[in-house]
Tab-separated table of C-alpha atoms in Angstrom:
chain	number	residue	atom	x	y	z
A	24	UNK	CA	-3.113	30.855	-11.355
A	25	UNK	CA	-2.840	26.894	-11.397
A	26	UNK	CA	1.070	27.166	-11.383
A	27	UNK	CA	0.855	29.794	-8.517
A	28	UNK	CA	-1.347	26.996	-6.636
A	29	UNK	CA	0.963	23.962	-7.022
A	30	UNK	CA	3.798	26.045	-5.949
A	31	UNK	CA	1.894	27.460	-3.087
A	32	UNK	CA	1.317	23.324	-1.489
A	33	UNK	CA	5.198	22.709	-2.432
A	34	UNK	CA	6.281	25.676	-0.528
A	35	UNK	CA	4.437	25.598	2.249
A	36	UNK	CA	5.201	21.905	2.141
A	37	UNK	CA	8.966	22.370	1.481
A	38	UNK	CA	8.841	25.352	4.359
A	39	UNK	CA	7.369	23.183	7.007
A	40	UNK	CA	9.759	20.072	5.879
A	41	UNK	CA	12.842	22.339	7.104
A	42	UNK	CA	11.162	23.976	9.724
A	43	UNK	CA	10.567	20.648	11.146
A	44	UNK	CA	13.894	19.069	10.741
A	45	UNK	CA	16.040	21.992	11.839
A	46	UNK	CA	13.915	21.943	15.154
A	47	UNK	CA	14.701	17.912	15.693
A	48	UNK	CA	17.942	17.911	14.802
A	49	UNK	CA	18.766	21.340	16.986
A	50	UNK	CA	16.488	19.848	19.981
A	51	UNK	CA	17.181	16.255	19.525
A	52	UNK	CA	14.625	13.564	19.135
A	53	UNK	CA	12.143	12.722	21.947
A	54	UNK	CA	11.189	8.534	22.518
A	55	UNK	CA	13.557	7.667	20.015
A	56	UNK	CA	12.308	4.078	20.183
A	57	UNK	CA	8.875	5.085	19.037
A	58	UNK	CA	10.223	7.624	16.137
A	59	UNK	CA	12.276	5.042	14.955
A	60	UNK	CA	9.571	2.472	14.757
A	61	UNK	CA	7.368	4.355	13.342
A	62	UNK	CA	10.277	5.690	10.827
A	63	UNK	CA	10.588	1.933	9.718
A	64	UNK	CA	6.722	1.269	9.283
A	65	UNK	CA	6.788	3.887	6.870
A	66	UNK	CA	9.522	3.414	4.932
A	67	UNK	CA	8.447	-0.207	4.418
A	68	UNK	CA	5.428	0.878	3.143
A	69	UNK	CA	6.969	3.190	1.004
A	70	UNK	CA	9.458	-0.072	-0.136
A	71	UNK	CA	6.107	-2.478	-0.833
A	72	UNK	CA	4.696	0.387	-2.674
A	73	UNK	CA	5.048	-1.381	-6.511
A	74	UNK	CA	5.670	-0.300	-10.138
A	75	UNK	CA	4.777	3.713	-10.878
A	76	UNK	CA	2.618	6.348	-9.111
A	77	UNK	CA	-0.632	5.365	-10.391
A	78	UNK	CA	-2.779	6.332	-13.149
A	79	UNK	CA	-5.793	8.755	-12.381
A	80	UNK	CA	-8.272	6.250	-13.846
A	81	UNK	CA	-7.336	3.568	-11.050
A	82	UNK	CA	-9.294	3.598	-8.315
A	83	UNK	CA	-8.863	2.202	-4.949
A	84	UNK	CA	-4.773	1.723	-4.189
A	85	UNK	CA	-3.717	3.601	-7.337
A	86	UNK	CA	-4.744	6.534	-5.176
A	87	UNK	CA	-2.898	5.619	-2.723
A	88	UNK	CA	-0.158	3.816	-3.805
A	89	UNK	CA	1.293	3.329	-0.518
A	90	UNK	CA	-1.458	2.916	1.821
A	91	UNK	CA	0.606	0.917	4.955
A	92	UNK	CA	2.887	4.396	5.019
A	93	UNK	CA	-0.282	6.632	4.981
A	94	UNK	CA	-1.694	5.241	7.704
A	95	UNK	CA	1.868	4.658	9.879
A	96	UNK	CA	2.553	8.783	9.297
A	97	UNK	CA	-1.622	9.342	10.618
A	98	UNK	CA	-0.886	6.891	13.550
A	99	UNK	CA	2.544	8.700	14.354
A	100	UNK	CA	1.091	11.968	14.317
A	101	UNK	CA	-2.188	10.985	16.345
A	102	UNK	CA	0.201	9.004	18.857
A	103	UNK	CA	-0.305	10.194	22.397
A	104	UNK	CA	0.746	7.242	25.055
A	105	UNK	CA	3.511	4.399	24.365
A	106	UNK	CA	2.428	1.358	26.576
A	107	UNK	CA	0.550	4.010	29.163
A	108	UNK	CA	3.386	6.111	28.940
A	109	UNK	CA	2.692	9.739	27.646
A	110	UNK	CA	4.206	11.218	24.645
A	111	UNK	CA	6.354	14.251	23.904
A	112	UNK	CA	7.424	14.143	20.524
A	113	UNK	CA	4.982	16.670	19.386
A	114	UNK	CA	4.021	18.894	16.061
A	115	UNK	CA	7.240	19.412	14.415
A	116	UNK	CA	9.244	15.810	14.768
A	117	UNK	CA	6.371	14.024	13.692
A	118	UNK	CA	6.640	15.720	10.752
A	119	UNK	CA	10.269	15.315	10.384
A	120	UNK	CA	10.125	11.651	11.135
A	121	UNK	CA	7.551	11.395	8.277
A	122	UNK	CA	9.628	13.149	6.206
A	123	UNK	CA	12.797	11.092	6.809
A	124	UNK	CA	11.071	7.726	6.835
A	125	UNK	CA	9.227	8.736	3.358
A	126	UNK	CA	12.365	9.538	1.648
A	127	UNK	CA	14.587	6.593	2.852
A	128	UNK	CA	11.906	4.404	1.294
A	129	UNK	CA	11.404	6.222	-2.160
A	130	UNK	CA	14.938	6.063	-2.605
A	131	UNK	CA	14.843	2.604	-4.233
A	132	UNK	CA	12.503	3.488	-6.534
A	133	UNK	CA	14.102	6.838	-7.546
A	134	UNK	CA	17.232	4.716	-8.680
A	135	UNK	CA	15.397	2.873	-10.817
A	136	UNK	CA	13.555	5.677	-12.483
A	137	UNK	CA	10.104	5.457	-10.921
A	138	UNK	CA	10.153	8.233	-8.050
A	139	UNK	CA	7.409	9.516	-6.790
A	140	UNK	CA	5.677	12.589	-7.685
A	141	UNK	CA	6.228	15.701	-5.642
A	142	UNK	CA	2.445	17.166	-5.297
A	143	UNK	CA	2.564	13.210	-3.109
A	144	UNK	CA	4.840	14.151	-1.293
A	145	UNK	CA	3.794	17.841	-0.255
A	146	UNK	CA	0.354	16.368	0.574
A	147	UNK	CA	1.405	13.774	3.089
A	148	UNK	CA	3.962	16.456	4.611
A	149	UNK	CA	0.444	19.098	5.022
A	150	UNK	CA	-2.238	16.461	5.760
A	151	UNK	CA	0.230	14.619	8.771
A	152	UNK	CA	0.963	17.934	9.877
A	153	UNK	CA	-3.173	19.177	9.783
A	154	UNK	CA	-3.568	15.699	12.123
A	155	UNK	CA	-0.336	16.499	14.527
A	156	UNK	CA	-1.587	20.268	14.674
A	157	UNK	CA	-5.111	19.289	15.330
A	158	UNK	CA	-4.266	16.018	18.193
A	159	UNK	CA	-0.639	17.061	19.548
A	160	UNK	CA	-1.200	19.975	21.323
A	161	UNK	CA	-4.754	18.807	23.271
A	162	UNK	CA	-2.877	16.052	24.149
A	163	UNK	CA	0.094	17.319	25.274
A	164	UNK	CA	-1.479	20.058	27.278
A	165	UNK	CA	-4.327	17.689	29.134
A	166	UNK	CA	-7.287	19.817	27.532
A	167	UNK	CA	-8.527	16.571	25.535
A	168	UNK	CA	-8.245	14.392	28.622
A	169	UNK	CA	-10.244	17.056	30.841
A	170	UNK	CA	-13.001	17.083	28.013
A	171	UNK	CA	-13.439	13.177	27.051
A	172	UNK	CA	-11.257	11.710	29.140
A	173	UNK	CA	-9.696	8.164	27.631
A	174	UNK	CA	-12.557	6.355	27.086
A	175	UNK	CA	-15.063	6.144	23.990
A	176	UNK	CA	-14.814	9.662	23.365
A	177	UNK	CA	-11.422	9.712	22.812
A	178	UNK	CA	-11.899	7.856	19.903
A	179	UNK	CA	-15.056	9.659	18.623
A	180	UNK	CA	-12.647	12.408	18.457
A	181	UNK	CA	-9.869	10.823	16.695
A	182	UNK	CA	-12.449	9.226	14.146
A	183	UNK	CA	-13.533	13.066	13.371
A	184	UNK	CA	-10.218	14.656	13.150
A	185	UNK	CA	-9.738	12.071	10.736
A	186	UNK	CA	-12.326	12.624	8.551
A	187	UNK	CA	-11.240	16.091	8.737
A	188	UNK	CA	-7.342	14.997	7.475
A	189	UNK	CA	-9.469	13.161	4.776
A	190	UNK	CA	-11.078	16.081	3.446
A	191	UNK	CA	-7.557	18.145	3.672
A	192	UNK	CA	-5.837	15.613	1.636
A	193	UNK	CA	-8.826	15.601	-1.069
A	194	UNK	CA	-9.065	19.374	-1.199
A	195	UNK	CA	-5.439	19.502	-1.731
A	196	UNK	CA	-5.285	16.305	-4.304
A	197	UNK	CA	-8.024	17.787	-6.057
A	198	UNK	CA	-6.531	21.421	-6.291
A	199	UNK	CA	-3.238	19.642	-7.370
A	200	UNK	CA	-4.655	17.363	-9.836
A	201	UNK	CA	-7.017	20.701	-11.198
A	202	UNK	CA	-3.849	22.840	-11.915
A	203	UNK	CA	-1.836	20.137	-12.793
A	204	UNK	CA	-4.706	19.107	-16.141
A	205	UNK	CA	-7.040	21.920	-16.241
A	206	UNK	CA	-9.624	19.482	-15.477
A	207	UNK	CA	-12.856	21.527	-13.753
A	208	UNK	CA	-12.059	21.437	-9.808
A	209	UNK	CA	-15.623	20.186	-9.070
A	210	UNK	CA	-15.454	16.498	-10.667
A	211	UNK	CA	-11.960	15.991	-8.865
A	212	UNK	CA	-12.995	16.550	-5.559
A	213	UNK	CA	-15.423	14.130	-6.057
A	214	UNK	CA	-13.872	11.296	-7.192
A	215	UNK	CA	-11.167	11.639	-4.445
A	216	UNK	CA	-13.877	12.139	-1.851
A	217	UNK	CA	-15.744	8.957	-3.260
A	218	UNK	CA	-11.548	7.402	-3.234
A	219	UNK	CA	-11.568	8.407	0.460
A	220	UNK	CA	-14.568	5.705	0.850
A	221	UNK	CA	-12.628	2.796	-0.205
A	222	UNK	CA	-8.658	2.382	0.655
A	223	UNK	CA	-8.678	5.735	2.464
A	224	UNK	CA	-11.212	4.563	5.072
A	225	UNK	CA	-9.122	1.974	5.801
A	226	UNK	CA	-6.285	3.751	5.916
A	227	UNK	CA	-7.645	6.154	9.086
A	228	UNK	CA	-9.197	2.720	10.681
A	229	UNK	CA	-5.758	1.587	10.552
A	230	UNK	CA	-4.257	4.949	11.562
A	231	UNK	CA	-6.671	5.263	14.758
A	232	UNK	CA	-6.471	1.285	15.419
A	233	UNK	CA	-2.741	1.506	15.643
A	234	UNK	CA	-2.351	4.553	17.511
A	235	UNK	CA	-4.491	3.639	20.359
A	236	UNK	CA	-3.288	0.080	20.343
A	237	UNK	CA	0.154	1.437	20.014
A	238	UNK	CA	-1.120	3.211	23.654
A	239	UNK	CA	-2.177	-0.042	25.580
A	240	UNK	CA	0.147	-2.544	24.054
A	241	UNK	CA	3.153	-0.087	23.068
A	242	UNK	CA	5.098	-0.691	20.354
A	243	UNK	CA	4.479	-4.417	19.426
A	244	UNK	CA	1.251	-3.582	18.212
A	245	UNK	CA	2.910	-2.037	15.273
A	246	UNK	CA	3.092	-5.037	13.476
A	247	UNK	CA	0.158	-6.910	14.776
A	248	UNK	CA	-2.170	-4.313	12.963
A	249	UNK	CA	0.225	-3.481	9.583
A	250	UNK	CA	-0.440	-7.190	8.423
A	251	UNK	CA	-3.995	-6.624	7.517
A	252	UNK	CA	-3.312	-3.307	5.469
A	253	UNK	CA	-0.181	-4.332	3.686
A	254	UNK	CA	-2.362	-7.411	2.643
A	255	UNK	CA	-4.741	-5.087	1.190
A	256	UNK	CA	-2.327	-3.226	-0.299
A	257	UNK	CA	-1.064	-6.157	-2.244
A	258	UNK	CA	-4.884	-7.075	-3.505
A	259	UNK	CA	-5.291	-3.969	-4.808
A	260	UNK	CA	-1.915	-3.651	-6.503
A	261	UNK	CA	-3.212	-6.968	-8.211
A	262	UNK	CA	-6.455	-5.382	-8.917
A	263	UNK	CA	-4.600	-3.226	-10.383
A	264	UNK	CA	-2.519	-5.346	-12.529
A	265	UNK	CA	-5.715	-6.481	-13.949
A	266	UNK	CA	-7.336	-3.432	-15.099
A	267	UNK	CA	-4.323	-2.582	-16.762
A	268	UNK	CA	-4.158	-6.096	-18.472
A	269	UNK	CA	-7.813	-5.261	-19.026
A	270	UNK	CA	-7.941	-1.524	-20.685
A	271	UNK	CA	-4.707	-3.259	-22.859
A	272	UNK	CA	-6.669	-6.092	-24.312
A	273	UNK	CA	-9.359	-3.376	-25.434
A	274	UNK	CA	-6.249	-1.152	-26.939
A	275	UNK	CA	-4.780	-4.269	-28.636
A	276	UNK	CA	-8.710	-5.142	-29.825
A	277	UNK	CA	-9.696	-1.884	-31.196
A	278	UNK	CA	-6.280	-1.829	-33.672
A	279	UNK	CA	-7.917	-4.566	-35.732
A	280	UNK	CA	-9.761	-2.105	-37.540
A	281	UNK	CA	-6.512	-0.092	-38.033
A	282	UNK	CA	-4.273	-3.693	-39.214
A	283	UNK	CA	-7.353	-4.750	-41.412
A	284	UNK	CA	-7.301	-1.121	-43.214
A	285	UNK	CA	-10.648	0.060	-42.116
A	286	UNK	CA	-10.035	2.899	-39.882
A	287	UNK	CA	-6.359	5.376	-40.021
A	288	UNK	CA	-3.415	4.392	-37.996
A	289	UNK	CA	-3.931	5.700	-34.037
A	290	UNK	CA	-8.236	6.927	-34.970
A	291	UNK	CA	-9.439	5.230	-31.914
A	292	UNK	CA	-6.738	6.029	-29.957
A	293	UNK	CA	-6.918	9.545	-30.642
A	294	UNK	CA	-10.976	9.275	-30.105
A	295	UNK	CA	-10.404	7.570	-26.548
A	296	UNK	CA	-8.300	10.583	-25.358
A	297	UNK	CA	-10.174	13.499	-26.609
A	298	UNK	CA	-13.398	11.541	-25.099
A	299	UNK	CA	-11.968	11.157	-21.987
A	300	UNK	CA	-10.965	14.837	-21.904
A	301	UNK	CA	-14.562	15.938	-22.978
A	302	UNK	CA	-15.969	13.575	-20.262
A	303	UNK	CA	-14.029	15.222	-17.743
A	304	UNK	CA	-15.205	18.744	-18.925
A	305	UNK	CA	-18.692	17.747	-18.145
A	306	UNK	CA	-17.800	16.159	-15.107
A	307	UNK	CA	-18.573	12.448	-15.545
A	308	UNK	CA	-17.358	10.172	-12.658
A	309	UNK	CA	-14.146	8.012	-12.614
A	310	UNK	CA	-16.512	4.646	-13.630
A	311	UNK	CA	-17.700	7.202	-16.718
A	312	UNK	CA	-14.860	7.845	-17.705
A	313	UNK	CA	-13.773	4.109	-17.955
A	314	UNK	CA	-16.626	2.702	-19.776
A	315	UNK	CA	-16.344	6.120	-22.022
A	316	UNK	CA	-12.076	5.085	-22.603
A	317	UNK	CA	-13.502	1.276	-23.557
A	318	UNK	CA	-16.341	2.792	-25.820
A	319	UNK	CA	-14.526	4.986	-27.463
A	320	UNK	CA	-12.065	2.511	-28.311
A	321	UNK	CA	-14.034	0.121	-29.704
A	322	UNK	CA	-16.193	2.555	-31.508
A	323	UNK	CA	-15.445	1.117	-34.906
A	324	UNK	CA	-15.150	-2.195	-34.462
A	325	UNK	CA	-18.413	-3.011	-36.374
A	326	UNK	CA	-16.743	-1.791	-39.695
A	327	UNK	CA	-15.011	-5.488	-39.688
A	328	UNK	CA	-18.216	-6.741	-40.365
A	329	UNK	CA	-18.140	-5.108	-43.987
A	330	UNK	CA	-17.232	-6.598	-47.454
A	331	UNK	CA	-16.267	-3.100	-48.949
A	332	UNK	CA	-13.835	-0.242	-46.226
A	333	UNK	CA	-15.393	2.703	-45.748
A	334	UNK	CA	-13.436	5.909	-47.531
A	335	UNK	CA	-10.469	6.592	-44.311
A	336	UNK	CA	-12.859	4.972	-41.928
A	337	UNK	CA	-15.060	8.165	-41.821
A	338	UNK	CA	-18.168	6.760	-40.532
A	339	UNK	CA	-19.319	10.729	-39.838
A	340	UNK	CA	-20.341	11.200	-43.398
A	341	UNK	CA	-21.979	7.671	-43.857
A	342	UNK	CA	-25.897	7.651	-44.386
A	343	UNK	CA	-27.750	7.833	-41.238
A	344	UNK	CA	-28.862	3.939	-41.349
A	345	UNK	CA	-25.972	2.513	-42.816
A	346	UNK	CA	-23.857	4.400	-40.061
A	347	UNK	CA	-26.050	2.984	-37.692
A	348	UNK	CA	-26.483	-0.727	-38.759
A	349	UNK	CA	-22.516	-0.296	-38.272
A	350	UNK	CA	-22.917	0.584	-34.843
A	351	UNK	CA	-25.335	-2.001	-34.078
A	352	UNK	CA	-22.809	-4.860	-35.944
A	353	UNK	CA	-20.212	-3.230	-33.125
A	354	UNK	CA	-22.373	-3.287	-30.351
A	355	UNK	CA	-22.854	-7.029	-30.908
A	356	UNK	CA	-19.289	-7.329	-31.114
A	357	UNK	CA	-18.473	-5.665	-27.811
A	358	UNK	CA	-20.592	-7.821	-26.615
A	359	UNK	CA	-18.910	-11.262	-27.604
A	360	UNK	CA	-15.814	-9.943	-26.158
A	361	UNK	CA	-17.138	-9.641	-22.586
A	362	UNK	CA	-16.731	-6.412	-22.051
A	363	UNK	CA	-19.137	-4.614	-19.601
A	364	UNK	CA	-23.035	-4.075	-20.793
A	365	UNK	CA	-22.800	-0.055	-21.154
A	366	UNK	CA	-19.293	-0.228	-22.821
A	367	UNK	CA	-21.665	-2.506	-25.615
A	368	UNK	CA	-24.593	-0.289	-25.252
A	369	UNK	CA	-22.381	2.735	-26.046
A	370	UNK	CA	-20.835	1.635	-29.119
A	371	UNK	CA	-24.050	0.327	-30.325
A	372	UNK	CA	-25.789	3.323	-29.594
A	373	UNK	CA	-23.290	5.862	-31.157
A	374	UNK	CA	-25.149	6.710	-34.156
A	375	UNK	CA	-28.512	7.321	-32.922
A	376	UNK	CA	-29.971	10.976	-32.586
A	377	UNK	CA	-28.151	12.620	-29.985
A	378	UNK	CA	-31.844	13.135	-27.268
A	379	UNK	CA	-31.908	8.887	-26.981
A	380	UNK	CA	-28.337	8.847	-26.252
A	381	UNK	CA	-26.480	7.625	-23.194
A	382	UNK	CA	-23.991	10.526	-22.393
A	383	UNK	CA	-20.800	8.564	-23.328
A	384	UNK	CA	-22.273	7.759	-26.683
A	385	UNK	CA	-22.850	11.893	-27.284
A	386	UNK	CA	-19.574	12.093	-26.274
A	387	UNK	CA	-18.001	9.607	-28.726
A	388	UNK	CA	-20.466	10.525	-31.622
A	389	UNK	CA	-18.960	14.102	-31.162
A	390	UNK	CA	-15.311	13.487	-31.526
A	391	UNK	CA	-15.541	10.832	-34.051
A	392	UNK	CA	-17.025	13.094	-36.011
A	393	UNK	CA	-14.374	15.714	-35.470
A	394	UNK	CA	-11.869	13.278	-35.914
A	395	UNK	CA	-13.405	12.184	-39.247
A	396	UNK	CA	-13.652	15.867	-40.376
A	397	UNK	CA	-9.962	16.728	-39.496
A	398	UNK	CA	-8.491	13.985	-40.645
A	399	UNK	CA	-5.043	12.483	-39.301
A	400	UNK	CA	-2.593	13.592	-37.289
A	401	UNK	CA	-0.555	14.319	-40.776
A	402	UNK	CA	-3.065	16.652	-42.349
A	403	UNK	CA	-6.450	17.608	-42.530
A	404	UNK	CA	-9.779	16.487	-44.616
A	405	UNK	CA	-11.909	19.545	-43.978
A	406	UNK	CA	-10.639	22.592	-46.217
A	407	UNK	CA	-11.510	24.849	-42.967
A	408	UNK	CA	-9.362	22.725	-40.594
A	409	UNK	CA	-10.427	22.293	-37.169
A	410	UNK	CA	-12.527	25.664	-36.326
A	411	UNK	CA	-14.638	24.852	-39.896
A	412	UNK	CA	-14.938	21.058	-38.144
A	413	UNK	CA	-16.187	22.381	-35.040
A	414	UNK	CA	-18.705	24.337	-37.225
A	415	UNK	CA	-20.399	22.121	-39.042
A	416	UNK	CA	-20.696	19.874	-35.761
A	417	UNK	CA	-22.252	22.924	-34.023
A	418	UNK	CA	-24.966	23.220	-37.348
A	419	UNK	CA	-25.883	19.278	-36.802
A	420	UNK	CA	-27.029	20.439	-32.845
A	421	UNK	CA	-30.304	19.854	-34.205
A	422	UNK	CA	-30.264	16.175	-34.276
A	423	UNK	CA	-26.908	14.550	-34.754
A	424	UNK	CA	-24.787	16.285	-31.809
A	425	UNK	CA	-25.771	17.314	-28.560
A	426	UNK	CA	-25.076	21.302	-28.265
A	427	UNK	CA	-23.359	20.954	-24.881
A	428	UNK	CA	-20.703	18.285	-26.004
A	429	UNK	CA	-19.610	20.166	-28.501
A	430	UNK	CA	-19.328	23.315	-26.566
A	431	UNK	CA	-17.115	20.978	-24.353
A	432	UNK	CA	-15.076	19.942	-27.211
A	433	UNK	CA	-14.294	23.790	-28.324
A	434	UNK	CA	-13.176	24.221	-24.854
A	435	UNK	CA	-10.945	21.578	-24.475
A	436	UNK	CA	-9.596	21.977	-27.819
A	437	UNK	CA	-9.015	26.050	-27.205
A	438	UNK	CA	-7.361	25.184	-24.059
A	439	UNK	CA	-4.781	22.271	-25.732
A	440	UNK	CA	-3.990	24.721	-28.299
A	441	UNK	CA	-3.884	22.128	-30.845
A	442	UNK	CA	-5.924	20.005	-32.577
A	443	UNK	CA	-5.735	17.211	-30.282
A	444	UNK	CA	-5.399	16.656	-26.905
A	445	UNK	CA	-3.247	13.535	-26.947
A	446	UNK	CA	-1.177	13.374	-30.188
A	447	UNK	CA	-1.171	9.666	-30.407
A	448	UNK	CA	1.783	8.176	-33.240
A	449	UNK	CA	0.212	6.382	-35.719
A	450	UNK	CA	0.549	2.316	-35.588
């Protein structure tokens, strides 16, 4: 069922990529000048795109890693006049000019081993054709004109058909993303929606802006309003930068307990993906998620604070104070390290009964106890393995676990087919 839907958006995709190019290369291509201005907007956004297709947990640009070609392929497609001159190009070569322009510019990157992803690629090919289908045909034919006219409503109308593109390309992202992880299809759509708010709203300003100034001024204004988004694209490739810098730091951090012999080679690691994967079962939010990753990380990083290790780092089977005096001792830790306030909060509240938890903290009390009852990658504590684990966490639902997380964490687990999500190397 997921694989059927991903190959359903690359076919279609792939059919209406050669539909469209066998009908401009048989019929020719119509304002040539435009296409090929257009063409080279794109593929220079494609060029300033930087690094790798981004990671799900970046927000903003990592999204949208090339926001200045986004919003050239919208303006191309929603292009009706050149300088007060109608035109013709319609449905089908704005498409293939998308297509071309897209490709010419990812070709750099393929050669040096960072290509793009494909679902990327299908979804621009759908969502610019959803716009051109939608504005290219009212144009063309005077029915929009005869309605609105040119004036204000004109671009009331082009605002809404992009919000509708908007909503195509999350539905689609979302259903990608869904069968790509077996993440629940519900939290995705969400965070790209909320996405849409930030670098995607200015990607359809800048769409509509250009196209209608594209219009009036013809083809100059091409560059006059790229400068402002490529700008903003480079901010939030920085922004960017820094987060990864950031979530590194944390990483590099939360090993101390592993170097100092406190906690097994890769345990927080290993705790910080299966978190993240039970977070996204119960549908937290992108920010969630973060502040879970950091959390989860840093879990243990109150056990520095002791004089004698605790037996394999297994906090799980510690005394209920002592385990939480630990967590406290890591909370004020987090705290000296500047991390945010609930990242602190959730470490220090980790070992508190599961009804005056935050949800993160559930979460990561949870799996570090079924990390703790497993065991390492290499073998396993708990003489039942991981199905006795899961039920002695479901017989602490009284107090120590919440009933729900650990429902989550069978499911994810059953669905892996493994004892961990993320097998993480030790060291």
């Amino acid at each position: 069922m997921r694989a059927g839907a991903v190959w359903a958006v690359r076919g279609a995709a792939g059919l209406l990529t050669a539909g469209a190019l066998g009908h401009t290369l048989w019929n020719g291509v119509h304002e040539p000048g435009a296409a090929l201005a257009f063409g080279i907007l794109i593929t220079v956004g494609e060029l300033a795109r930087r690094d790798q297709w981004a990671d799900r947990r970046d927000e903003g640009a990592g999204r949208r890693p090339a926001p200045l070609a986004s919003a050239g392929a919208l303006a191309y497609a929603l292009l009706g006049q050149n300088a007060g001159q109608p035109t013709h190009h319609g449905v089908l070569q704005a498409v293939a000019v998308v297509v071309a322009a897209t490709l010419a510019g990812i070709v750099p990157h393929v050669a040096r081993g960072r290509g793009p992803a494909l679902d990327h690629l299908s979804r621009r090919v759908l969502t610019v054709a959803f716009a051109a289908v939608c504005f290219q045909p009212l144009y063309n034919s005077g029915r929009l004109e005869q309605w609105g006219g040119q004036g204000p409503y004109l671009v009331v109308f082009l605002l809404c058909l992009l919000g509708l593109t908007a909503l195509c390309d999350a539905v689609l992202a979302a259903a990608l993303s869904g069968a790509r992880t077996g993440w629940p299809y519900g939290p995705l759509l969400r965070d790209e929606l909320r996405a849409q708010l930030g670098i995607g709203a200015a990607i359809c300003a800048t769409g509509v802006v250009m196209a209608l100034g594209v219009a009036v001024a013809g083809l100059w204004a091409i560059p006059v309003f790229s400068v402002p988004l490529l700008l903003t694209q480079l901010s939030f490739h920085r922004i960017a930068a820094i987060r990864t810098t950031y979530r590194q730091t944390i990483t590099s951090l939360a090993r101390a307990t592993e170097i100092a012999g406190y906690t097994r080679p890769g345990h927080s690691r290993r705790v910080a993906a299966l978190s993240c994967a039970v977070g996204r079962e119960l549908g937290l939010s992108e920010r969630e998620l973060t502040v879970l990753e950091y959390a989860a990380l840093m879990h243990d990083i109150g056990q520095l604070s002791l004089v004698d290790p605790v037996p394999a780092g297994a906090t799980a089977e510690l005394p209920a104070a002592e385990a939480r005096r630990i967590a406290e001792l890591g909370g004020e830790v987090a705290r000296q390290t500047g991390v945010p306030a609930e990242v602190a909060v959730v470490v220090e509240r980790q070992a508190d009964p599961y009804r005056e938890q935050p949800v993160a903290a559930r979460i990561v009390r949870v799996v570090n106890a079924y990390e703790d009852l497993t065991g390492a990658a290499g073998g396993s504590r708990h003489p039942g393995g991981s199905l006795a684990a899961l039920e002695q966490l479901r017989l602490g639902t009284g107090r120590d676990y919440q009933p729900e997380v650990v429902e989550c964490l069978a499911r994810v687990l059953a669905r892996g087919g493994r004892d961990r999500v993320v097998p993480v190397p030790p060291g």
